Short mmCIF file of C-alpha atoms in Angstrom, two decimals:
data_model
loop_
_atom_site.label_atom_id
_atom_site.label_comp_id
_atom_site.label_asym_id
_atom_site.label_seq_id
_atom_site.Cartn_x
_atom_site.Cartn_y
_atom_site.Cartn_z
CA UNK G 17 -2.79 4.77 25.51
CA UNK G 18 -4.98 7.01 23.41
CA UNK G 19 -4.81 6.82 19.65
CA UNK G 20 -3.52 10.39 19.39
CA UNK G 21 -0.27 9.47 21.16
CA UNK G 22 0.26 6.62 18.69
CA UNK G 23 -0.42 8.98 15.81
CA UNK G 24 1.98 11.61 17.13
CA UNK G 25 4.68 8.97 17.63
CA UNK G 26 4.11 7.59 14.15
CA UNK G 27 4.22 11.07 12.61
CA UNK G 28 7.45 11.97 14.42
CA UNK G 29 9.07 8.66 13.51
CA UNK G 30 8.01 9.02 9.89
CA UNK G 31 9.41 12.55 9.77
CA UNK G 32 12.73 11.40 11.20
CA UNK G 33 12.97 8.51 8.74
CA UNK G 34 12.20 10.86 5.84
CA UNK G 35 15.18 12.93 6.99
CA UNK G 36 17.32 9.77 7.33
CA UNK G 37 16.29 8.56 3.87
CA UNK G 38 17.08 11.99 2.40
CA UNK G 39 20.52 11.95 4.02
CA UNK G 40 21.19 8.48 2.62
CA UNK G 41 20.22 9.73 -0.84
CA UNK G 42 22.45 12.80 -0.54
CA UNK G 43 25.57 11.33 1.08
CA UNK G 44 25.83 7.80 -0.32
CA UNK G 45 26.74 7.03 -3.91
CA UNK G 46 24.94 3.77 -4.76
CA UNK G 47 27.59 2.73 -7.28
CA UNK G 48 30.51 2.85 -4.83
CA UNK G 49 29.19 2.36 -1.30
CA UNK G 50 28.21 -1.31 -1.64
CA UNK G 51 25.83 -3.21 0.58
CA UNK G 52 25.94 -0.80 3.51
CA UNK G 53 24.36 2.00 1.49
CA UNK G 54 21.79 -0.35 0.03
CA UNK G 55 20.77 -1.66 3.45
CA UNK G 56 20.54 1.86 4.88
CA UNK G 57 18.50 2.96 1.87
CA UNK G 58 16.08 0.04 2.11
CA UNK G 59 15.61 0.27 5.89
CA UNK G 60 15.04 4.02 5.91
CA UNK G 61 12.73 3.86 2.90
CA UNK G 62 10.85 0.89 4.38
CA UNK G 63 10.18 2.58 7.71
CA UNK G 64 9.19 5.77 5.88
CA UNK G 65 6.76 3.84 3.69
CA UNK G 66 5.23 1.99 6.65
CA UNK G 67 4.74 5.22 8.59
CA UNK G 68 3.42 7.14 5.61
CA UNK G 69 1.00 4.41 4.59
CA UNK G 70 -0.17 4.06 8.19
CA UNK G 71 -0.93 7.77 8.55
CA UNK G 72 -2.68 7.98 5.18
CA UNK G 73 -4.72 4.83 5.76
CA UNK G 74 -5.71 5.93 9.27
CA UNK G 75 -6.95 9.25 7.90
CA UNK G 76 -8.80 7.41 5.13
CA UNK G 77 -10.41 4.90 7.51
CA UNK G 78 -11.43 7.65 9.93
CA UNK G 79 -12.93 9.78 7.17
CA UNK G 80 -14.81 6.94 5.45
CA UNK G 81 -16.04 4.90 8.41
CA UNK G 82 -15.72 7.23 11.37
CA UNK G 83 -14.03 4.47 13.36
CA UNK G 84 -10.53 4.99 14.73
CA UNK G 85 -8.73 1.90 13.44
CA UNK G 86 -5.08 2.63 14.14
CA UNK G 87 -3.96 -1.00 14.46
CA UNK G 88 -5.67 -1.95 11.21
CA UNK G 89 -4.02 0.99 9.47
CA UNK G 90 -0.65 0.01 10.96
CA UNK G 91 -1.05 -3.58 9.79
CA UNK G 92 -2.03 -2.51 6.28
CA UNK G 93 0.75 0.09 6.19
CA UNK G 94 3.30 -2.53 7.21
CA UNK G 95 2.07 -4.95 4.54
CA UNK G 96 2.20 -2.27 1.84
CA UNK G 97 5.63 -1.07 2.97
CA UNK G 98 7.05 -4.59 3.04
CA UNK G 99 5.55 -5.31 -0.38
CA UNK G 100 7.15 -2.16 -1.78
CA UNK G 101 10.55 -3.04 -0.33
CA UNK G 102 10.19 -6.62 -1.58
CA UNK G 103 9.53 -5.37 -5.10
CA UNK G 104 12.56 -3.05 -4.87
CA UNK G 105 14.77 -5.94 -3.74
CA UNK G 106 13.52 -8.09 -6.62
CA UNK G 107 14.27 -5.24 -9.02
CA UNK G 108 17.76 -4.84 -7.55
CA UNK G 109 18.36 -8.58 -8.09
CA UNK G 110 17.13 -8.24 -11.71
CA UNK G 111 14.45 -10.89 -11.22
CA UNK G 112 11.38 -8.66 -11.13
CA UNK G 113 8.62 -9.74 -13.48
CA UNK G 114 4.86 -9.40 -13.39
CA UNK G 115 4.36 -12.82 -11.82
CA UNK G 116 6.67 -11.82 -8.95
CA UNK G 117 4.43 -8.84 -8.25
CA UNK G 118 1.39 -11.14 -8.36
CA UNK G 119 3.09 -13.44 -5.84
CA UNK G 120 3.85 -10.49 -3.55
CA UNK G 121 0.19 -9.41 -3.72
CA UNK G 122 -1.04 -12.97 -3.05
CA UNK G 123 1.30 -13.32 -0.06
CA UNK G 124 0.05 -9.98 1.27
CA UNK G 125 -3.56 -11.07 0.84
CA UNK G 126 -2.89 -14.39 2.58
CA UNK G 127 -1.23 -12.58 5.49
CA UNK G 128 -4.18 -10.18 5.74
CA UNK G 129 -6.66 -13.08 5.77
CA UNK G 130 -4.58 -14.81 8.45
CA UNK G 131 -4.50 -11.69 10.64
CA UNK G 132 -8.20 -11.05 10.05
CA UNK G 133 -9.12 -14.59 11.14
CA UNK G 134 -6.70 -14.49 14.08
CA UNK G 135 -8.06 -11.16 15.38
CA UNK G 136 -11.70 -12.22 15.15
#
């Protein structure tokens, strides 16, 4: 499949998840809804972050290098989105500190090195 079809699918999915995340913010009260609202919030925000980061990183990679690296942008977008959701979960559990963020970054870097070695 051409890269443009992946980009269109990613853009449509990201747009739909932005709408879903907005609806979760509007219709669910986080103090009364419990775990269901939290899970819906985190999933919709996570998919929105992954899609948004992927589109931004793809545009950045294309502009800077001229190469169309969709899968690299998707991998980096997924790592950034998961890191963001991980930090939000740690904050929700009241255990977020600077060393937790450092651990999240180190885990992300180790995963990137693993994928880089595995691909090559």
